[in-house]
Coordinates of C-alpha atoms in Angstrom, one line a residue:
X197 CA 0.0 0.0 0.0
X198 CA 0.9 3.7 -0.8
X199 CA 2.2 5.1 2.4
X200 CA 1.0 8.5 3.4
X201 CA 4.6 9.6 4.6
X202 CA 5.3 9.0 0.4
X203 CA 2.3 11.0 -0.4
X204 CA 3.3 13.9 1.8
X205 CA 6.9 13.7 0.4
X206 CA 5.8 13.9 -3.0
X207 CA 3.6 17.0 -2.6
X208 CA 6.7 18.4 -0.3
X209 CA 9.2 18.1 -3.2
X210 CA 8.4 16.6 -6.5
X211 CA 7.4 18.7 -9.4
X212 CA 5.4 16.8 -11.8
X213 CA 5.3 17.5 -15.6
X214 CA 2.4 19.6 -17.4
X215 CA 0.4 19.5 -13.9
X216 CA -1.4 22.0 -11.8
X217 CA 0.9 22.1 -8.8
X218 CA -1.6 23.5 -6.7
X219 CA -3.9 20.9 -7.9
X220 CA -2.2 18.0 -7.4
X221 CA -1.3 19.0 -4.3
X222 CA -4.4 19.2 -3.5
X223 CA -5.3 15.8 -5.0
X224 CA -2.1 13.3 -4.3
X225 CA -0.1 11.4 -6.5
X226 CA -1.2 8.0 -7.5
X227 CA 1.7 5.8 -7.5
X228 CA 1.8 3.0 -9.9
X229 CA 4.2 0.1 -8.4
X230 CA 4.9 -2.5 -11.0
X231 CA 4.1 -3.2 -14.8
X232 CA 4.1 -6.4 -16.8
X233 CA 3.5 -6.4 -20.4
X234 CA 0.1 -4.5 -21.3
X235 CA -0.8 -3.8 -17.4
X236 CA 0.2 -1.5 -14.9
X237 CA -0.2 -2.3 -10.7
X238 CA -1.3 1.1 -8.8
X239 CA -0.4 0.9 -5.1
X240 CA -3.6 -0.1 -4.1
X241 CA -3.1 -3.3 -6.0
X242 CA -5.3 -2.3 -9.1
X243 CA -4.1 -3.6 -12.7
X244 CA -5.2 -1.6 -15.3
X245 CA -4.8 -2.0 -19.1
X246 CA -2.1 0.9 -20.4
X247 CA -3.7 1.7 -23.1
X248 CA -1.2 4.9 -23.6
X249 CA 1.9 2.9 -23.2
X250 CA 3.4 4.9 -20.6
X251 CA 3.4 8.8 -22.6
X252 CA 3.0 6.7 -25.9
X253 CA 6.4 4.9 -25.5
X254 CA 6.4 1.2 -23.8
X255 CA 5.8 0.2 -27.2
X256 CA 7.7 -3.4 -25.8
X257 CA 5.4 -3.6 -23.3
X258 CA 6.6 -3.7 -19.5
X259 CA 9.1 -6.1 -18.4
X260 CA 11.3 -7.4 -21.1
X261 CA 13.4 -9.7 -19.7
X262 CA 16.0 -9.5 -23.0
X263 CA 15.7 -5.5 -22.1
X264 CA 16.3 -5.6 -18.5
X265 CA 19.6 -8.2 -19.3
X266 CA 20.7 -5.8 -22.0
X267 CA 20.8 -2.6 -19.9
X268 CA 22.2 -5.0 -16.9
X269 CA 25.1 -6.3 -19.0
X270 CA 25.9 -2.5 -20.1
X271 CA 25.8 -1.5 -16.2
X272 CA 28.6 -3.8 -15.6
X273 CA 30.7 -3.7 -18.0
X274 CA 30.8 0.3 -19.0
X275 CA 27.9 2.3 -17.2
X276 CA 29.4 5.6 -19.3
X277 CA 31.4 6.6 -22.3
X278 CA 31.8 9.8 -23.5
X279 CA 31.5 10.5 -27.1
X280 CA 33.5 13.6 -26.6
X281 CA 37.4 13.5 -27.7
X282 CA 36.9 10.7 -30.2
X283 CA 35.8 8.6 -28.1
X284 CA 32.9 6.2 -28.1
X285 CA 31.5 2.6 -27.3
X286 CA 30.2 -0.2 -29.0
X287 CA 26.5 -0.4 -28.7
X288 CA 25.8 3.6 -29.5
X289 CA 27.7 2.7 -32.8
X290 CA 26.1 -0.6 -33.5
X291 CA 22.9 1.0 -32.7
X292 CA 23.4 4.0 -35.3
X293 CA 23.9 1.7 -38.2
X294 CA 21.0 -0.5 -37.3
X295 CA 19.1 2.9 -37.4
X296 CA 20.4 4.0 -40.3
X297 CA 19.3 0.5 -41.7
X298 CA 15.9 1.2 -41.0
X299 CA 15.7 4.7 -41.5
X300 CA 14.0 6.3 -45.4
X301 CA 16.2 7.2 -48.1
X302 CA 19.6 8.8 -47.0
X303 CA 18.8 9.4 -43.4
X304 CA 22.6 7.9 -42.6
X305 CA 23.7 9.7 -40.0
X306 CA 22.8 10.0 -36.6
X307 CA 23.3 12.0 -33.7
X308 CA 21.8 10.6 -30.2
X309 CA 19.9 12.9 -27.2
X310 CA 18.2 12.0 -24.1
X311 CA 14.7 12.5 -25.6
X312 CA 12.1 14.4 -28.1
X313 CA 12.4 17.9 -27.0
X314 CA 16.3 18.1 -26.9
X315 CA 15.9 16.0 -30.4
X316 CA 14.0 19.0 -31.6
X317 CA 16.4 21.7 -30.2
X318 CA 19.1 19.8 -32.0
X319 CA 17.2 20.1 -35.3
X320 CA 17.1 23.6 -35.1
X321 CA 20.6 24.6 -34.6
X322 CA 21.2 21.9 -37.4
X323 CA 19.4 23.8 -39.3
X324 CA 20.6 27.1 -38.6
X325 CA 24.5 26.1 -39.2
X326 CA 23.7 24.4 -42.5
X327 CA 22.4 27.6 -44.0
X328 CA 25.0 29.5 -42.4
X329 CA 27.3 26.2 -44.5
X330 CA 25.6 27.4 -47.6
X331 CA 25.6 31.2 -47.1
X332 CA 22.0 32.0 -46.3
X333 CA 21.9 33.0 -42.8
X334 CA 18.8 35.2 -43.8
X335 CA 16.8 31.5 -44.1
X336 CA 15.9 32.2 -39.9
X337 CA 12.7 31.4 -40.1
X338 CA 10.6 28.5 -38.7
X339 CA 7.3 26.7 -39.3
X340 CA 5.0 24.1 -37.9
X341 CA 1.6 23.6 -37.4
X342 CA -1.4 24.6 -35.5
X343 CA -2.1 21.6 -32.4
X344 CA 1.5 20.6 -33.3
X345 CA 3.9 19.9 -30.4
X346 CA 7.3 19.7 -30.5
X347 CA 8.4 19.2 -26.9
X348 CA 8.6 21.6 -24.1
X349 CA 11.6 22.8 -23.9
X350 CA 12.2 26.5 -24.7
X351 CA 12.6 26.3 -28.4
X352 CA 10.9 23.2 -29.2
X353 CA 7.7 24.7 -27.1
X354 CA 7.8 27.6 -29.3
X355 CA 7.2 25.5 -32.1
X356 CA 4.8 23.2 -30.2
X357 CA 1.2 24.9 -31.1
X358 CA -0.5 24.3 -27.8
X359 CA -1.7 27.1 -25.8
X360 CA -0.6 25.6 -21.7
X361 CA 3.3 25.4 -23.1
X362 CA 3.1 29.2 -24.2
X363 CA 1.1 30.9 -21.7
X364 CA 3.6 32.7 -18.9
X365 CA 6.8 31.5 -20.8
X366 CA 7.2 34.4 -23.5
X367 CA 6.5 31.9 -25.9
X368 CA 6.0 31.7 -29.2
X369 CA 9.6 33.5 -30.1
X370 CA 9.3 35.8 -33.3
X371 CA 11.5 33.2 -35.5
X372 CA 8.7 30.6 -35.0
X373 CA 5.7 30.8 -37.1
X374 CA 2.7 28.2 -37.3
X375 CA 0.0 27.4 -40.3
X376 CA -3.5 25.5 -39.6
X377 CA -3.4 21.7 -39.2
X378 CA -5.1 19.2 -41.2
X379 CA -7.3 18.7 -38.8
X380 CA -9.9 16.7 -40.6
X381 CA -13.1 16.3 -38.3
X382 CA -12.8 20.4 -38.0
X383 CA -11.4 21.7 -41.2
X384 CA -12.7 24.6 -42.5
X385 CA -12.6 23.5 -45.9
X386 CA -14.5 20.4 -45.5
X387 CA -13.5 16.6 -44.7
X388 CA -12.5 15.9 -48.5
X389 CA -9.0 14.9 -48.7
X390 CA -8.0 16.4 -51.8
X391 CA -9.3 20.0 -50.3
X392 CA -8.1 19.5 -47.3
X393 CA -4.3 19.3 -48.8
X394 CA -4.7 21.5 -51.3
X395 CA -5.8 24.2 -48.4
X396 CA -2.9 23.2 -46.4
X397 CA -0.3 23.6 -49.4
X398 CA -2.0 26.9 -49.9
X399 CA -1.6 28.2 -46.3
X400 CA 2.2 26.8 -46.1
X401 CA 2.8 29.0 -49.4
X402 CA 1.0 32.1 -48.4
X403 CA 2.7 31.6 -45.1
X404 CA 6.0 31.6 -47.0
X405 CA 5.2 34.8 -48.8
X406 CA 4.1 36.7 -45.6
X407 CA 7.7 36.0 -44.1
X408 CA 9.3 37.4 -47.4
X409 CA 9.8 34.5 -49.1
X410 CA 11.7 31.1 -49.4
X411 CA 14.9 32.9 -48.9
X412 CA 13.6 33.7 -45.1
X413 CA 12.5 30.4 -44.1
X414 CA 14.7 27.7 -42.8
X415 CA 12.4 24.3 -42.1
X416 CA 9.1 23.4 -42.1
X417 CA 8.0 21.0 -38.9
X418 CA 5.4 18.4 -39.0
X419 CA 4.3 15.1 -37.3
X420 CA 3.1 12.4 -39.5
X421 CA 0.2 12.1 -37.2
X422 CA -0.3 15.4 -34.7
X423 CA -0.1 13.2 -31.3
X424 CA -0.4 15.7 -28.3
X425 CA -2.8 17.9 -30.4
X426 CA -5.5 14.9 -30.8
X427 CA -4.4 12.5 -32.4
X428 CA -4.8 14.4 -35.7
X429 CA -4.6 12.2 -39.1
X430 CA -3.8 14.1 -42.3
X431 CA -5.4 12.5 -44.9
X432 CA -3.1 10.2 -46.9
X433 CA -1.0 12.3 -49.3
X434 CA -0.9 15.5 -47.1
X435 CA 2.7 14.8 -46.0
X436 CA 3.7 14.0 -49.1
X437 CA 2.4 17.4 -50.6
X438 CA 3.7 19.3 -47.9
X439 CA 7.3 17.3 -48.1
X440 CA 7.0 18.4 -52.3
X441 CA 6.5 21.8 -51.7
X442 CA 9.5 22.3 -49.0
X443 CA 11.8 20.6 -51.8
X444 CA 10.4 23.1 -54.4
X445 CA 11.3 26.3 -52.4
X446 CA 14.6 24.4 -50.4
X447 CA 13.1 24.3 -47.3
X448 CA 14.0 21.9 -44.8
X449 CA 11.5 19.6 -44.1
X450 CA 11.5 17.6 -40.7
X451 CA 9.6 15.0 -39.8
X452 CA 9.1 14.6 -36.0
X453 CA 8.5 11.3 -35.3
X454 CA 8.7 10.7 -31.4
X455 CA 5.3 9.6 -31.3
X456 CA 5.0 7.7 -34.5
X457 CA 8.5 5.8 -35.0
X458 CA 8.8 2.3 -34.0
X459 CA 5.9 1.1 -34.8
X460 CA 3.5 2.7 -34.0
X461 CA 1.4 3.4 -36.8
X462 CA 2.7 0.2 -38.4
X463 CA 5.9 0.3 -40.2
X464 CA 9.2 1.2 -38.2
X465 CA 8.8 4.6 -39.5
X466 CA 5.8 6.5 -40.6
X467 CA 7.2 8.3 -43.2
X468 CA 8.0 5.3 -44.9
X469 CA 3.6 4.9 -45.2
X470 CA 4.3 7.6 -47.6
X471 CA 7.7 6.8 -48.9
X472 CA 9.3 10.1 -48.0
X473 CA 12.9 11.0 -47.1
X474 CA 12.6 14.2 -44.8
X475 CA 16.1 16.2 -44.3
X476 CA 15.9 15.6 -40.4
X477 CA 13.8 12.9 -38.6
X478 CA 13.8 13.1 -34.5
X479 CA 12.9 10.0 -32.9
X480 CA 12.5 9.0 -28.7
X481 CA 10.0 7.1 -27.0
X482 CA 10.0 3.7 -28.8
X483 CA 14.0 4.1 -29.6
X484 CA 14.2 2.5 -25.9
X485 CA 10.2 1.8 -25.1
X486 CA 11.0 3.9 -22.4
X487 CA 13.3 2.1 -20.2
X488 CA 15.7 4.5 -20.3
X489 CA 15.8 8.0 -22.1
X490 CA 17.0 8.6 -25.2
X491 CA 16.2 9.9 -28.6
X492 CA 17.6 10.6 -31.9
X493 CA 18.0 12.8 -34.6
X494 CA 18.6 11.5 -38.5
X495 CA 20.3 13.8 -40.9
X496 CA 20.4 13.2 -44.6
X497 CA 23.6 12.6 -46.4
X498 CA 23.3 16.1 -47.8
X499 CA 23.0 18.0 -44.5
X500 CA 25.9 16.0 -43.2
X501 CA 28.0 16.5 -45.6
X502 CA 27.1 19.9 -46.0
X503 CA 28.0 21.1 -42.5
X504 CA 30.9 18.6 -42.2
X505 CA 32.5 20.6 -45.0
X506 CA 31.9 23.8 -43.5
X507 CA 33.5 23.3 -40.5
X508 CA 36.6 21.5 -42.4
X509 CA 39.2 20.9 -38.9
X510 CA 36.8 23.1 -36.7
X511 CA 34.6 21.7 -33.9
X512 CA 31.0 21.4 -34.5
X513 CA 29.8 23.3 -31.5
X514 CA 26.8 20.9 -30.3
X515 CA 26.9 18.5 -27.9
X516 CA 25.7 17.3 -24.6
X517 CA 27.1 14.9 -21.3
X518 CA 24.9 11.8 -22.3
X519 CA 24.2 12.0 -26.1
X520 CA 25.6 8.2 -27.2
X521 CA 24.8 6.8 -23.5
X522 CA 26.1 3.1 -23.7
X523 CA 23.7 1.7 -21.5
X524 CA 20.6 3.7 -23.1
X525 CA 22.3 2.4 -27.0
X526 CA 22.2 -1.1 -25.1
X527 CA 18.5 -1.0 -23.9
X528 CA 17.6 0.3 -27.7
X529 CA 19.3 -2.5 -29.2
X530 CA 17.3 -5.5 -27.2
X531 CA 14.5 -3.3 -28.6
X532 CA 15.0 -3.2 -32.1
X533 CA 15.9 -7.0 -31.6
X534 CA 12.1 -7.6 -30.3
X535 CA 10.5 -5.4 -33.1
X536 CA 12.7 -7.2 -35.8
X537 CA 11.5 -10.5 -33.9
X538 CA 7.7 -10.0 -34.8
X539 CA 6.8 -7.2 -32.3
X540 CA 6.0 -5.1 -35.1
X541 CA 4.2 -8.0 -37.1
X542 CA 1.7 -8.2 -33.9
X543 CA 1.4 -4.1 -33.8
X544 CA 0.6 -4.5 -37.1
X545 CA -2.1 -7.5 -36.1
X546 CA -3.4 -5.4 -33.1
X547 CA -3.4 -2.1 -34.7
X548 CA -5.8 -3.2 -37.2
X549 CA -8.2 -4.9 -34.3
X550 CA -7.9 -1.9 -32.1
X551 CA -8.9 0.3 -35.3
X552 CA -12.0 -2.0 -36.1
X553 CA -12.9 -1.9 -32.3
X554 CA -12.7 1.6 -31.5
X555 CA -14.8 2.3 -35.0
X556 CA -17.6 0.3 -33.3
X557 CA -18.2 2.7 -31.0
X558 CA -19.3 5.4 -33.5
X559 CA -22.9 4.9 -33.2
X560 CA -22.4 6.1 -29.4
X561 CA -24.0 8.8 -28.5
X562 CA -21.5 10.8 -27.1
X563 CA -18.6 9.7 -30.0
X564 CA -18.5 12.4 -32.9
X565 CA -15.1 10.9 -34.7
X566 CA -12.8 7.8 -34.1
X567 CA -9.5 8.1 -36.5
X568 CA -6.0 6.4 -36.0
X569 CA -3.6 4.6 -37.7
X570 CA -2.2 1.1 -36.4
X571 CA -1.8 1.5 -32.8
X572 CA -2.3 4.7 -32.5
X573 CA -6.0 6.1 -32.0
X574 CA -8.2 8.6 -30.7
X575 CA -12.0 9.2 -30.1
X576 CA -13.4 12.7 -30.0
X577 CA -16.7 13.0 -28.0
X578 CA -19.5 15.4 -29.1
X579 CA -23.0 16.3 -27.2
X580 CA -24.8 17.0 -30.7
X581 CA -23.0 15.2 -33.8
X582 CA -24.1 17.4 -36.3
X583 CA -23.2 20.3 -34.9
X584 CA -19.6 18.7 -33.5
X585 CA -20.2 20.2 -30.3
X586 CA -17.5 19.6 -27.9
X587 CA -18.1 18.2 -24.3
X588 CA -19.3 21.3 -21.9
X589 CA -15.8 22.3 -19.6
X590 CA -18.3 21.9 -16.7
X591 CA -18.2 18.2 -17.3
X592 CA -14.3 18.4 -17.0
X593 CA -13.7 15.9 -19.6
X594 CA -10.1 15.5 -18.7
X595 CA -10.2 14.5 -15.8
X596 CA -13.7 12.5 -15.2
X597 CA -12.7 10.5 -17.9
X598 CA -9.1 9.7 -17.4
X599 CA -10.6 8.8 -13.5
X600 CA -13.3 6.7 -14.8
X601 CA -11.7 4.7 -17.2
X602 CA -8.9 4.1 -14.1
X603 CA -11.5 2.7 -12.1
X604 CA -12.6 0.4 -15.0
X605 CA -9.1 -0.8 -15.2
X606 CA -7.6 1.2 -18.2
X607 CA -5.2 4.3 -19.1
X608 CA -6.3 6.6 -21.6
X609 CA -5.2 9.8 -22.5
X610 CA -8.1 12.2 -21.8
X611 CA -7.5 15.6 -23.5
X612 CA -9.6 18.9 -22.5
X613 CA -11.4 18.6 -25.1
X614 CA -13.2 15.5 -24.6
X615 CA -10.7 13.5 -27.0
X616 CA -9.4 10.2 -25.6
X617 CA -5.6 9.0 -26.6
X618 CA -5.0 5.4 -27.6
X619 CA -1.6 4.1 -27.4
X620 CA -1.2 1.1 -25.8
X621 CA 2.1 -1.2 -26.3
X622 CA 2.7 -3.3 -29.2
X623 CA 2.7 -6.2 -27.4
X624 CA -0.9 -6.3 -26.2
X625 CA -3.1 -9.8 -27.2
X626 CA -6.1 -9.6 -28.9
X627 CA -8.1 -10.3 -25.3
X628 CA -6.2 -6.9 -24.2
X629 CA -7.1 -4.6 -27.5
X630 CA -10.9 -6.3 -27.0
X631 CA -10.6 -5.1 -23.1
X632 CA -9.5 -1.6 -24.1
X633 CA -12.6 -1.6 -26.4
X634 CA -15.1 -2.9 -24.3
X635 CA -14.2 -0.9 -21.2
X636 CA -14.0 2.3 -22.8
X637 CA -17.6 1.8 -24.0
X638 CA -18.5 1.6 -20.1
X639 CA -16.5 4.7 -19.7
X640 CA -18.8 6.2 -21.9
X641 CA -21.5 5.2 -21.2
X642 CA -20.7 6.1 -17.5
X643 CA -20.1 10.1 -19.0
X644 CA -23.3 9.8 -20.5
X645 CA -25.1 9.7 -17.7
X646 CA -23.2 12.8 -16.0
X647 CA -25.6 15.4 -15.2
X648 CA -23.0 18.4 -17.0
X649 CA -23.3 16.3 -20.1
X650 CA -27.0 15.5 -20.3
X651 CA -27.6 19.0 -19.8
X652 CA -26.7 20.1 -23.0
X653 CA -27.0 16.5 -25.4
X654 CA -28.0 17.5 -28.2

């Protein structure tokens, strides 16, 4: 059992991420004590589906015993290497050409970080020093899209599009720029694919011209599938459109795929769904399936070479303490071992269930859209499904639901908004996508009957 002297030292001194501190003071922390595969313990001694894979990154599942023996081994033999001075160890090198394997088109080189959002900081001073390589400093400026997100530290929030990681930070910076998402179920243009990319390629043009031109902008950001935003699925083509145009005007165009790499949506990659090489690909989360942090950025051939050439003999001034981490290169080795050893194949399998199961629940009342790719999903709830009328902030969406599906024994991702998240690790059994299914149709049906919600069905 959760001890209260635990409780009262976590409100005392732990700061928890993208939280109300006052409110979860107020409220406790609710420990989770042990995992195996698909299911998480609570210290209470409730097991609960994770149908969010941790933040969208067990995508092994818990407790991989080839992991564990991996990272172990590492711990022994050489806990740290530094990849400063020339120097280096085996797994971070075995582990970039594996990548590199994988990875579309020329994305051959790699350079390792401790997660997404210092992935996406990378990118940008990539960026900036291989214009400065080709003498076009002026190219400062930077892109992305509405509901994107691109981490939370202080450049990457700037180009993350969500209102809580601006407000009291000074953020958006004037170098960082947005356009509208795809977002289907709420596009102004309609739910046609063809119009929906055709307004998009518009708005990334016009935004273009509004900044004075190609010769301004430096790199275009997109996810292939806007994760933190609402699960957001362009229809198929978009990224391809948008990819064509950036190559058209030389625009950098980088593909952040720390939600969707390793399987997530199906292949290892989910640029490779539309068979596009991007100049810079960051990657986290599945790299390690969250045992251990790490992430990744992939540079084209071009890139590198370009800004290897610049700096001739000179120092390439970017680097930090754990980038290359042995033990962390370890841990994401076993990993791509257990996706090249059929974890993808059952994704794949699972993906496809959890997509036909979720779509069931359309003729809910309260469900409005169901979209996703492989295992990667979301529902959006509505009170009136013509009008797309989004669940009244009196019914606190977020947090009835996220507390109602726990007590029905699964992990969701409940937005503001009324949207719930669907990750859950690649690893799950048909019984366990069935489960997810089944008891978020009570969770539902449970909101259904809240008085806030009722008041305004349509």
């Amino acid at each position: 059992m959760l001890s209260n002297s635990l409780i009262e030292l976590d409100r005392a001194h732990l700061v928890h991420p993208v939280a109300s501190w006052r409110g979860h003071e107020k409220a406790g922390v609710r420990m989770l004590t042990s995992a195996k595969g698909a299911t998480v313990t609570d210290a209470t001694g409730h097991t609960l589906i994770d149908g969010f894979a941790g933040l969208w990154c067990v995508n092994a599942g818990y407790g991989q015993e080839s992991v564990i023996e991996a990272a172990t081994k590492q711990l022994r033999e050489l806990p740290y290497a530094t990849g400063y001075f020339g120097l280096g160890s085996e797994p971070p090198i075995r582990l970039a050409a594996r990548l590199a394997d994988h990875a579309p088109g020329d994305l051959d080189h790699v350079y390792f970080t401790l997660g997404g959002s210092d992935a996406v900081d990378s990118t940008v001073r990539f960026a900036r020093y291989y214009w400065n390589a080709r003498g076009l400093p002026q190219k400062d400026q930077f892109l992305s899209l509405e509901q994107g997100y691109h981490g939370s530290s202080t450049v990457g929030a700037g180009l993350t599009a969500l209102p809580v990681f601006h407000a009291g930070f000074g953020l958006p910076m004037d170098w960082q720029h947005k356009i509208p998402s795809h977002y289907s179920y709420r596009n102004p243009v309609g739910s046609d694919p063809a119009a929906i990319i055709a307004a998009s390629v518009a708005q990334l043009r016009a935004k273009v011209e509004e900044l004075g031109g190609a010769g301004r902008v430096a790199a275009f950001y997109a996810e292939p599938i806007q994760g933190s935003g609402g699960v957001l699925v362009p229809p198929p083509g978009w990224m391809k459109a948008m990819r064509e145009v950036c190559t058209e005007l030389d625009i950098l165009f980088v593909a952040d795929e720390v939600i969707t790499g390793f399987g997530r949506t199906g292949p290892m990659f989910a640029c490779s769904d539309e068979g596009i090489v991007p100049d810079m690909l960051t990657c986290a989360k599945g790299l390690t399936s969250g045992y251990v942090p790490m992430g990744a950025v992939f540079l084209s051939d071009r890139m590198y070479q370009t800004i290897a050439d610049h700096a001739g003999a000179a120092a390439i001034g970017h680097g930090f303490t754990y980038s290359a981490h042995p033990v962390s290169a370890a841990v994401g080795l076993a990993v791509l071992d257990l996706y090249e050893g059929g974890l993808l194949e059952n994704g794949r399998r699972m993906g496809a269930r959890l997509q036909a199961g979720l779509a069931g629940l359309a003729d809910h009342p309260l469900v409005g859209d169901v979209r996703g790719r492989g295992m990667l999903a979301a529902v959006e709830l509505v009170t009136d499904k013509a009008a797309k009328t989004p669940l009244p902030a009196a019914a606190m969406p977020a947090q009835r639901i996220f507390d109602r599906a726990w007590a029905n024994g699964l992990v969701i991702r409940a937005f503001g908004n009324g949207v719930l998240g669907y990750a859950p690790p690649l690893c799950c059994t048909g019984a366990e996508i069935d489960a997810i299914v089944e008891r978020t149709r009570l969770t539902l049906d449970q909101t259904l009957e809240d008085p806030d919600v009722r008041a305004v069905l349509g």
